[in-house]
C-alpha cells in the first residue's frame, strides 16, 4: 500500500500497490472537516503527513489545520483506514502539527509544530493506538525574536537525541531525550549554513546529518557526536537546486 496526505484538500488516502509497481484505485479516502484559531493557515483541514506505526496497525496523520494528530486503524490486506477510538489527540490551538516521528522504543511520538515552532511529546499506547500529550517545547533559542516556521523532525537511531529544523532561524534544533519519560531538553540550535532547511535526514549509521537548504540550493553535511548528539560541519556542501527532501536507499 501507499498512503498519502493531501494538504490542500485536507484528506488522506490509501492505494494498493500492483506487482508491477503501479498504483491501483484508492482503497480508502477520508475527508477531514473543521478549522482552528489561525484564520490564515487553519481556515480548513490541512493533512500534512501520514505515518504508519511500527507494527503497521495504525496510521497517524498530522493535520496542521485542525491542531490534531488523527489516528486510523489500518488494515494492510484491505488497505482500509478506519477512525480509531479515540480518533485523535488535540494539540494546543494554533500550533499547526506538520510531521511526526516515533521513538525507537515505540512508546513515544514526537510532533513538530510548524506554526508554533515547537515539538510536542506524546505517549503512545501501541495496543490501543492512543496518544497523550506529555510536553510541548520550543525549537528556538530564548533570545530569538524573528519569524520562523519549523519543518522536519527526526529521532536519532540511538533514541537518545531528537532533531528538528527551523526555517527563519535556519537551524537544526537538538534535544536530549529522557530515556524513561521520553520528554525533551533543548540543547542547542545549530546553523544549517544556508537558507530554509525544509528537510534533513540522518544517514543509516547515525553518524551524519544531511541538511537540505531549499532557498540557498545546498545540502550541508554535519557529523553527529555519538555521546552528545551535537552537530559539527564536515566541511562538505553539495550544490543542489532547491532541495526539499533527502532519502537514503540501499544500493544493489
Rosetta silent file (secondary structure, phi, psi, omega in degrees, C-alpha in Angstrom):
SEQUENCE: XXXXXXXXXXXXXXXXXXXXXXXXXXXXXXXXXXXXXXXXXXXXXXXXXXXXXXXXXXXXXXXXXXXXXXXXXXXXXXXXXXXXXXXXXXXXXXXXXXXXXXXXXXXXXXXXXXXXXXXXXXXXXXXXXXXXXXXXXXXXXXXXXXXXXXXXXXXXXXXXXXXXXXXXXXXXXXXXXXXXXXXXXXXXXXXXXXXXXXXXXXXXXXXXXXXXXXXXXXXXXXXXXXXXXXXXXXXXXXXXXXXXXXXXXXXX
SCORE:     score description
SCORE:     0.000 S_00000001
   1 L     0.000  150.401  169.880    0.000    0.000    0.000 S_00000001
   2 E  -119.882  131.495 -179.282    0.928    3.634   -0.490 S_00000001
   3 E  -110.929  141.420 -175.883   -0.581    6.178    1.894 S_00000001
   4 E  -134.672  142.197  172.083   -0.947    9.870    1.044 S_00000001
   5 E  -110.084  129.543 -179.227   -1.841   13.057    2.905 S_00000001
   6 E  -103.169  106.741 -174.210   -3.437   15.833    0.831 S_00000001
   7 L   -66.387  -52.505 -175.021   -2.512   19.214    2.321 S_00000001
   8 L   -64.458  -40.028 -178.238   -4.700   21.486    0.205 S_00000001
   9 L   -87.427  -15.388  179.101   -7.788   19.310    0.344 S_00000001
  10 L    68.925   44.545 -178.207   -7.356   18.176    3.941 S_00000001
  11 E  -139.055  169.070  175.172   -7.800   14.472    3.270 S_00000001
  12 E  -132.318  155.501 -177.163   -5.921   11.159    3.404 S_00000001
  13 E  -149.439  158.923  175.114   -5.973    8.159    1.092 S_00000001
  14 E  -129.070  143.067 -178.685   -4.560    4.662    0.646 S_00000001
  15 E  -131.717  134.365  174.712   -3.692    2.932   -2.632 S_00000001
  16 E   -73.794  143.658  176.566   -2.838   -0.745   -3.267 S_00000001
  17 E   -94.780  125.704  176.965    0.498   -1.404   -4.974 S_00000001
  18 L   -76.027  163.961 -179.546    0.336   -3.672   -8.016 S_00000001
  19 L   -61.002  -28.706  179.742    3.021   -6.313   -8.676 S_00000001
  20 L   -89.281    7.111  176.653    4.486   -4.136  -11.423 S_00000001
  21 L    93.723   -9.710  179.441    4.752   -1.170   -9.034 S_00000001
  22 L   -74.727  157.675  176.780    1.760    0.743  -10.328 S_00000001
  23 E   -88.032  136.538  172.303   -0.887    2.170   -8.014 S_00000001
  24 E   -85.887  179.973  176.510   -4.362    0.698   -8.017 S_00000001
  25 E   -62.015  150.081 -177.386   -7.555    2.636   -7.408 S_00000001
  26 E   -55.081  129.040  176.838   -7.835    4.182   -3.930 S_00000001
  27 E   -92.584  -13.583  177.521   -8.831    1.604   -1.344 S_00000001
  28 E  -154.067  144.513  175.022   -9.553    4.283    1.279 S_00000001
  29 E  -149.773  127.221 -179.762  -10.292    8.007    1.287 S_00000001
  30 E  -130.095  124.793  177.545  -11.113   10.116    4.351 S_00000001
  31 E   -95.354  123.376  174.926  -12.019   13.796    4.238 S_00000001
  32 L   -81.489  153.933 -178.826  -11.165   15.831    7.339 S_00000001
  33 L  -136.002  139.847  174.780  -13.537   18.591    8.460 S_00000001
  34 L   131.487 -170.218 -179.412  -13.013   21.612   10.711 S_00000001
  35 L  -160.923 -179.090  175.930  -10.656   24.512   11.404 S_00000001
  36 L  -143.222 -158.560 -163.804   -8.651   26.144   14.193 S_00000001
  37 L   -80.679  -25.537 -179.423   -7.643   29.545   15.519 S_00000001
  38 L   -82.629  106.463 -172.068   -5.217   30.818   12.845 S_00000001
  39 L   -68.502  -23.687 -179.459   -7.580   32.237   10.237 S_00000001
  40 L   -85.242  -37.438 -174.221   -4.911   32.434    7.524 S_00000001
  41 L  -108.132  -16.631 -174.707   -3.342   28.987    7.901 S_00000001
  42 L  -125.385   36.292 -178.644   -6.024   26.987    9.708 S_00000001
  43 L   -74.355  -15.832  178.075   -9.180   28.027    7.878 S_00000001
  44 L  -158.438  175.804  179.373   -9.806   24.390    6.942 S_00000001
  45 L   -63.700  144.399  174.334   -8.156   20.978    7.393 S_00000001
  46 L  -139.524   86.285  178.103   -4.594   20.602    6.106 S_00000001
  47 E   -68.644  112.574 -171.355   -3.418   16.996    6.425 S_00000001
  48 E   -95.461  -29.533 -178.753    0.344   17.469    6.251 S_00000001
  49 E  -157.849  155.850  176.091    1.743   13.973    6.738 S_00000001
  50 E  -137.049  130.251 -176.623    0.706   10.376    7.323 S_00000001
  51 E  -133.974  140.275  176.144    2.899    7.765    9.042 S_00000001
  52 E   -85.445  145.221  174.481    2.370    4.114    9.901 S_00000001
  53 L   -67.848  158.811 -178.243    3.016    2.827   13.413 S_00000001
  54 L   -55.291  -30.570 -179.673    5.952    0.398   13.791 S_00000001
  55 L   -91.622    3.476  175.386    3.563   -2.590   13.904 S_00000001
  56 L    71.408   12.791 -175.968    1.661   -1.415   10.791 S_00000001
  57 L   -93.349  -20.946 -176.161   -1.670   -1.378   12.686 S_00000001
  58 E  -133.560  147.878  173.006   -2.293    2.370   12.851 S_00000001
  59 E  -115.151  126.462 -178.450   -1.833    5.378   10.577 S_00000001
  60 E  -107.897  131.560 -175.779   -1.145    8.710   12.289 S_00000001
  61 E  -120.794  122.406  173.886   -1.948   11.955   10.471 S_00000001
  62 E   -88.134  111.583 -179.593   -0.622   15.372   11.466 S_00000001
  63 E  -105.923  106.825 -176.923   -3.309   17.871   10.436 S_00000001
  64 L   -63.369  -35.731 -176.467   -1.927   21.409   10.546 S_00000001
  65 L   -74.799  -22.492 -176.112   -5.339   22.994   10.029 S_00000001
  66 L  -105.966   -8.846 -173.743   -7.059   21.194   12.903 S_00000001
  67 L    58.415   40.593 -178.594   -4.251   21.128   15.515 S_00000001
  68 E  -134.475  150.625  164.434   -4.812   17.380   15.731 S_00000001
  69 E  -106.691  106.422 -179.786   -2.975   14.125   15.235 S_00000001
  70 E   -80.351  144.434 -179.717   -5.635   11.849   13.755 S_00000001
  71 E  -122.287  127.231  178.251   -5.334    8.090   14.343 S_00000001
  72 E  -121.560  138.944  170.258   -6.719    5.493   11.927 S_00000001
  73 E   -75.047  130.235 -175.069   -6.804    1.724   12.244 S_00000001
  74 E  -115.228  127.088  175.570   -5.040    0.375    9.168 S_00000001
  75 E  -107.660  109.051 -175.684   -5.732   -2.992    7.551 S_00000001
  76 L   -66.879  -28.813  178.975   -2.857   -3.823    5.200 S_00000001
  77 L   -71.651  -41.399 -178.935   -4.824   -6.574    3.460 S_00000001
  78 L   -90.940  -19.964 -173.701   -7.795   -4.350    2.674 S_00000001
  79 L    68.495   31.604 -174.485   -5.879   -1.079    2.524 S_00000001
  80 E   -97.943  151.860  175.468   -8.546    0.454    4.758 S_00000001
  81 E  -125.129  114.759 -177.754   -8.392    3.457    7.086 S_00000001
  82 E  -124.206  131.980 -178.158  -10.957    3.469    9.909 S_00000001
  83 E   -54.614  130.617  178.146  -11.105    6.116   12.638 S_00000001
  84 E   -77.744  168.729  171.906   -9.646    4.841   15.887 S_00000001
  85 E  -125.224  109.541    2.185  -11.256    5.292   19.306 S_00000001
  86 E   -70.994  153.300 -171.472  -10.105    7.774   20.491 S_00000001
  87 E   -83.920  -15.984 -176.922   -9.906    9.245   16.987 S_00000001
  88 E  -164.142  164.763  167.824   -7.303   11.957   17.631 S_00000001
  89 E  -114.528  126.619 -179.681   -5.040   13.796   20.043 S_00000001
  90 E   -93.385  130.186  177.982   -5.658   17.549   20.131 S_00000001
  91 L   -97.613  176.648 -177.433   -2.636   19.835   20.478 S_00000001
  92 L   -60.002  138.222 -178.831   -2.500   23.442   21.681 S_00000001
  93 L   -55.933  132.869  177.002   -4.560   25.820   19.486 S_00000001
  94 L    86.186    2.724 -177.586   -2.507   27.455   16.755 S_00000001
  95 L   -78.096  -34.769  176.184    0.484   25.107   16.934 S_00000001
  96 L    69.105   67.844  179.526   -0.047   23.581   13.473 S_00000001
  97 E   -58.950  135.607 -174.097    1.293   19.990   13.624 S_00000001
  98 E  -115.452  -62.794 -179.747    3.328   19.195   10.500 S_00000001
  99 E  -131.693  164.466  178.570    5.347   15.960   10.739 S_00000001
 100 E  -141.368  163.871 -179.925    5.899   13.281   13.378 S_00000001
 101 E  -146.570  139.925  176.059    8.427   10.636   14.357 S_00000001
 102 E   -87.631  143.918  170.482    8.263    7.526   16.542 S_00000001
 103 L   -74.254  146.080  179.992   10.837    6.829   19.236 S_00000001
 104 L   -54.820  -26.346  178.886   12.677    3.511   18.629 S_00000001
 105 L   -71.494  -18.737 -176.104   11.087    2.130   21.815 S_00000001
 106 L    79.254    3.409 -175.739    7.630    2.589   20.276 S_00000001
 107 L   -94.805  -13.578 -174.614    6.432    4.286   23.463 S_00000001
 108 E  -137.112  149.006  174.265    6.559    7.905   22.321 S_00000001
 109 E  -124.584  135.531  179.724    5.590   10.015   19.313 S_00000001
 110 E  -114.666  130.233 -177.000    7.151   13.416   18.623 S_00000001
 111 E  -118.434  125.990  175.286    5.275   16.029   16.588 S_00000001
 112 E   -93.796  129.747 -173.481    6.913   19.128   15.121 S_00000001
 113 E  -104.536  112.435 -172.736    4.516   22.067   15.029 S_00000001
 114 L   -63.338  -46.526 -173.687    5.051   24.392   12.083 S_00000001
 115 L   -78.273  -30.711 -177.687    3.114   27.430   13.280 S_00000001
 116 L   -92.743   -8.406 -175.312    4.162   27.291   16.924 S_00000001
 117 L    51.686   51.867 -178.684    7.862   26.446   16.368 S_00000001
 118 E  -138.244  166.628  170.002    7.537   23.708   18.971 S_00000001
 119 E  -122.531  131.096  176.964    7.843   19.960   19.417 S_00000001
 120 E  -104.479  133.078  175.546    5.165   18.019   21.292 S_00000001
 121 E   -98.421  124.634  179.688    5.994   14.788   23.100 S_00000001
 122 E  -120.534  134.588  170.304    3.132   12.282   23.156 S_00000001
 123 E   -75.493  147.091 -175.980    2.999    8.974   24.978 S_00000001
 124 E  -127.551  124.383  175.426    1.836    6.182   22.675 S_00000001
 125 E   -94.758  103.782 -173.833   -0.183    3.116   23.630 S_00000001
 126 L   -66.375  -28.397 -179.285    0.702    0.633   20.884 S_00000001
 127 L   -72.711  -43.802 -175.676   -2.128   -1.741   21.764 S_00000001
 128 L   -94.860  -15.527 -176.064   -4.887    0.887   21.642 S_00000001
 129 L    71.203   24.848 -176.027   -3.273    3.314   19.203 S_00000001
 130 E  -100.731  153.145 -176.814   -3.955    6.156   21.645 S_00000001
 131 E  -124.647  145.774  176.663   -1.893    9.296   22.261 S_00000001
 132 E  -141.266  125.456 -177.031   -1.497   11.530   25.315 S_00000001
 133 E   -72.331  129.873  178.824    0.436   14.805   25.315 S_00000001
 134 E  -105.069  -31.815 -170.417    3.263   14.953   27.840 S_00000001
 135 E  -165.408  147.862  167.613    5.148   18.102   26.868 S_00000001
 136 E  -132.812  129.625 -172.071    5.455   20.903   24.310 S_00000001
 137 E  -136.914  145.446 -177.383    8.812   22.667   23.986 S_00000001
 138 E   -71.187  147.865  175.006   10.202   25.429   21.752 S_00000001
 139 L   -93.634    2.144 -172.165   12.640   24.688   18.925 S_00000001
 140 L  -115.769  150.840  171.626   14.179   28.172   19.204 S_00000001
 141 L   -61.644  151.157 -175.395   16.713   29.863   21.473 S_00000001
 142 L   -62.899  -27.427 -175.925   15.058   32.103   24.049 S_00000001
 143 L   -89.756    2.818 -179.114   16.591   35.288   22.594 S_00000001
 144 L   -82.363  130.980 -176.452   15.279   34.747   19.032 S_00000001
 145 L  -124.537    3.361 -178.074   12.542   37.241   18.062 S_00000001
 146 L   -82.904 -174.657  178.005   12.234   36.818   14.273 S_00000001
 147 L   -84.032  145.905 -176.805    9.716   34.888   12.199 S_00000001
 148 L  -156.887  142.527  169.672   10.070   31.121   11.993 S_00000001
 149 E  -128.139  135.193  175.926    8.318   28.003   10.729 S_00000001
 150 E   -82.921  170.410 -177.499    9.516   24.529   11.628 S_00000001
 151 E  -139.056  -80.716 -171.234    9.734   21.744    9.051 S_00000001
 152 E  -104.091  159.981  179.582   11.272   18.290    9.594 S_00000001
 153 E  -142.292  140.009  177.642   11.755   16.072   12.653 S_00000001
 154 E  -146.884  141.405  170.775   13.919   13.002   13.257 S_00000001
 155 E   -99.029  133.230  177.371   14.795   10.809   16.223 S_00000001
 156 L   -62.194  144.304 -179.478   18.378    9.554   16.250 S_00000001
 157 L   -52.883  -27.578  178.772   18.612    5.753   15.799 S_00000001
 158 L   -72.451  -18.761 -176.329   20.022    5.510   19.337 S_00000001
 159 L    80.135    1.566 -175.535   16.834    7.075   20.726 S_00000001
 160 L   -90.784  -20.434 -174.523   18.934    9.486   22.794 S_00000001
 161 E  -134.627  153.640  175.421   18.556   12.618   20.654 S_00000001
 162 E  -132.602  144.047 -178.143   15.900   14.381   18.595 S_00000001
 163 E  -127.297  144.985  175.388   16.381   16.945   15.831 S_00000001
 164 E  -143.421  146.403 -176.896   14.017   19.484   14.247 S_00000001
 165 E  -101.370  143.092  178.594   14.578   22.086   11.543 S_00000001
 166 E  -112.116  125.301  173.936   13.781   25.805   11.790 S_00000001
 167 E  -103.571  112.311 -172.843   13.014   27.875    8.695 S_00000001
 168 L   130.165  -63.139  169.075   13.660   31.507    9.580 S_00000001
 169 L   -72.398  -21.590  177.157   16.205   30.865   12.296 S_00000001
 170 L    53.463   65.345 -174.891   17.680   28.483    9.668 S_00000001
 171 E  -151.604  166.725  169.532   18.951   25.918   12.095 S_00000001
 172 E  -108.374  119.390  177.716   18.694   22.363   13.346 S_00000001
 173 E   -84.822  135.075  178.236   17.431   22.206   16.929 S_00000001
 174 E  -110.961  132.931  176.070   18.913   19.451   19.084 S_00000001
 175 E  -125.871  142.916  170.465   17.093   17.930   22.045 S_00000001
 176 E   -89.038  137.990 -177.907   18.221   15.323   24.564 S_00000001
 177 E  -101.159  126.167  173.777   15.622   12.581   25.140 S_00000001
 178 L   -68.499  121.359 -173.210   14.890   11.346   28.665 S_00000001
 179 L   -64.911  -25.721 -178.940   15.222    7.554   28.306 S_00000001
 180 L   -95.365  -48.411 -176.145   12.418    6.795   30.752 S_00000001
 181 L   -84.875  -23.894 -177.073    9.925    9.629   30.393 S_00000001
 182 L    81.151   -4.997 -177.973   10.529   10.359   26.714 S_00000001
 183 L   -74.751  165.007 -171.557   10.486   14.102   27.397 S_00000001
 184 E  -113.007  149.752  170.758   12.895   16.542   25.766 S_00000001
 185 E  -125.606  124.445  179.508   15.518   19.016   26.933 S_00000001
 186 E   -67.274  131.473  179.784   16.650   21.709   24.496 S_00000001
 187 E  -105.998  -54.282 -178.941   20.421   21.585   23.954 S_00000001
 188 E  -170.015  167.760  172.887   21.187   23.988   21.108 S_00000001
 189 E  -126.164  118.517 -173.403   20.200   25.166   17.624 S_00000001
 190 E  -103.727  132.074  178.823   22.971   24.893   15.023 S_00000001
 191 E   -57.899  138.474  177.063   23.024   26.970   11.837 S_00000001
 192 L   -86.719    3.759  177.577   22.469   24.938    8.673 S_00000001
 193 L    60.000   32.361  178.592   24.830   27.332    6.839 S_00000001
 194 L  -168.074 -170.428 -176.620   22.070   28.119    4.359 S_00000001
 195 L  -113.747  133.697  171.875   18.507   29.328    3.994 S_00000001
 196 L    63.275   71.615  176.257   15.263   27.477    4.693 S_00000001
 197 E   -73.240   83.391 -176.790   16.159   23.930    5.830 S_00000001
 198 E   -68.553  -27.034 -176.493   12.910   22.372    4.641 S_00000001
 199 E  -149.679  158.259  169.930   14.218   18.859    5.176 S_00000001
 200 E  -155.002  163.072  179.374   17.100   16.895    6.649 S_00000001
 201 E  -145.510  147.197  174.560   17.973   13.238    7.069 S_00000001
 202 E   -98.710  133.657 -178.016   20.201   11.145    9.306 S_00000001
 203 L   -70.754  159.349 -174.200   22.258    8.517    7.492 S_00000001
 204 L   -56.853  -26.138  179.949   21.660    4.836    8.412 S_00000001
 205 L   -77.518  -16.429 -177.502   24.832    4.682   10.524 S_00000001
 206 L    79.333   11.532 -176.119   23.632    7.546   12.719 S_00000001
 207 L   -99.094  -17.227 -174.395   26.917    9.391   12.233 S_00000001
 208 E  -136.513  148.611  175.380   25.903   12.122    9.783 S_00000001
 209 E  -122.533  129.226 -179.470   23.058   14.572    9.231 S_00000001
 210 E  -106.266  112.305 -177.750   22.297   15.978    5.771 S_00000001
 211 E   -99.718  121.197 -177.759   20.552   19.388    5.931 S_00000001
 212 E   -96.166  107.888  179.743   18.700   20.451    2.761 S_00000001
 213 E   -91.568   99.144 -172.464   18.634   24.259    2.448 S_00000001
 214 L   -58.956  -46.718 -171.585   15.855   24.876   -0.063 S_00000001
 215 L   -89.048   -1.376  172.976   16.404   28.588   -0.713 S_00000001
 216 L  -117.020    0.105  174.009   20.186   28.522   -0.939 S_00000001
 217 L    65.735   40.402 -179.167   20.457   25.383   -3.080 S_00000001
 218 E  -137.611  150.486  167.401   22.746   23.428   -0.754 S_00000001
 219 E  -118.811  113.303 -175.993   22.837   20.203    1.216 S_00000001
 220 E  -101.111  131.844 -175.294   25.258   20.639    4.124 S_00000001
 221 E  -100.660  125.641  179.276   26.677   17.536    5.810 S_00000001
 222 E  -114.125  148.423  173.074   27.166   17.526    9.585 S_00000001
 223 E   -91.679  135.149  177.989   28.881   14.988   11.819 S_00000001
 224 E   -98.858  122.862  178.106   26.828   13.759   14.787 S_00000001
 225 L   -77.237  123.249 -171.064   28.771   13.256   18.004 S_00000001
 226 L   -64.188  -29.551 -176.230   27.750    9.889   19.393 S_00000001
 227 L   -88.296  -28.414 -175.346   27.966   10.876   23.070 S_00000001
 228 L  -117.343  -18.247 -176.155   26.284   14.294   22.954 S_00000001
 229 L    79.515   -2.858 -176.860   24.302   14.376   19.704 S_00000001
 230 L   -68.578  152.727 -177.103   25.873   17.730   18.853 S_00000001
 231 E  -106.098  136.594  170.751   26.462   18.672   15.225 S_00000001
 232 E  -132.871  142.009 -177.538   29.690   19.892   13.647 S_00000001
 233 E   -68.767  139.242  175.002   30.142   20.653    9.976 S_00000001
 234 E   -83.769  -10.471 -174.973   32.222   18.194    7.953 S_00000001
 235 E    86.451   -0.400  179.713   33.061   20.964    5.503 S_00000001
 236 E   -98.025  126.332  178.095   31.202   19.122    2.753 S_00000001
 237 E  -131.848  127.030  178.258   28.454   21.006    0.931 S_00000001
 238 E   -97.564  135.694  176.535   26.523   19.661   -2.047 S_00000001
 239 E   -90.622  112.022 -178.103   25.115   22.087   -4.617 S_00000001
 240 L  -136.358  128.493 -177.850   21.528   21.002   -5.345 S_00000001
 241 L   -67.943  118.008  175.114   18.831   23.206   -6.880 S_00000001
 242 L    46.625   57.529 -178.947   16.044   23.827   -4.336 S_00000001
 243 L   -68.489  131.058 -179.851   16.483   20.622   -2.292 S_00000001
 244 L  -125.591   -5.368  179.411   13.307   19.707   -0.393 S_00000001
 245 L  -159.594  139.033  177.489   13.839   16.049    0.561 S_00000001
 246 L  -125.307  127.571  178.190   16.755   13.710    1.288 S_00000001
 247 L  -134.395  142.390  174.119   16.347    9.919    1.327 S_00000001
 248 L   -99.458  137.682  178.303   18.838    7.053    1.657 S_00000001
 249 L  -126.215  153.149  178.542   18.315    3.917   -0.428 S_00000001
 250 L   -79.487  127.573  179.895   20.037    0.539   -0.339 S_00000001
 251 L   -81.781  142.996  177.491   22.409    0.017   -3.257 S_00000001
 252 L   -69.979    0.000    0.000   22.246   -3.291   -5.154 S_00000001
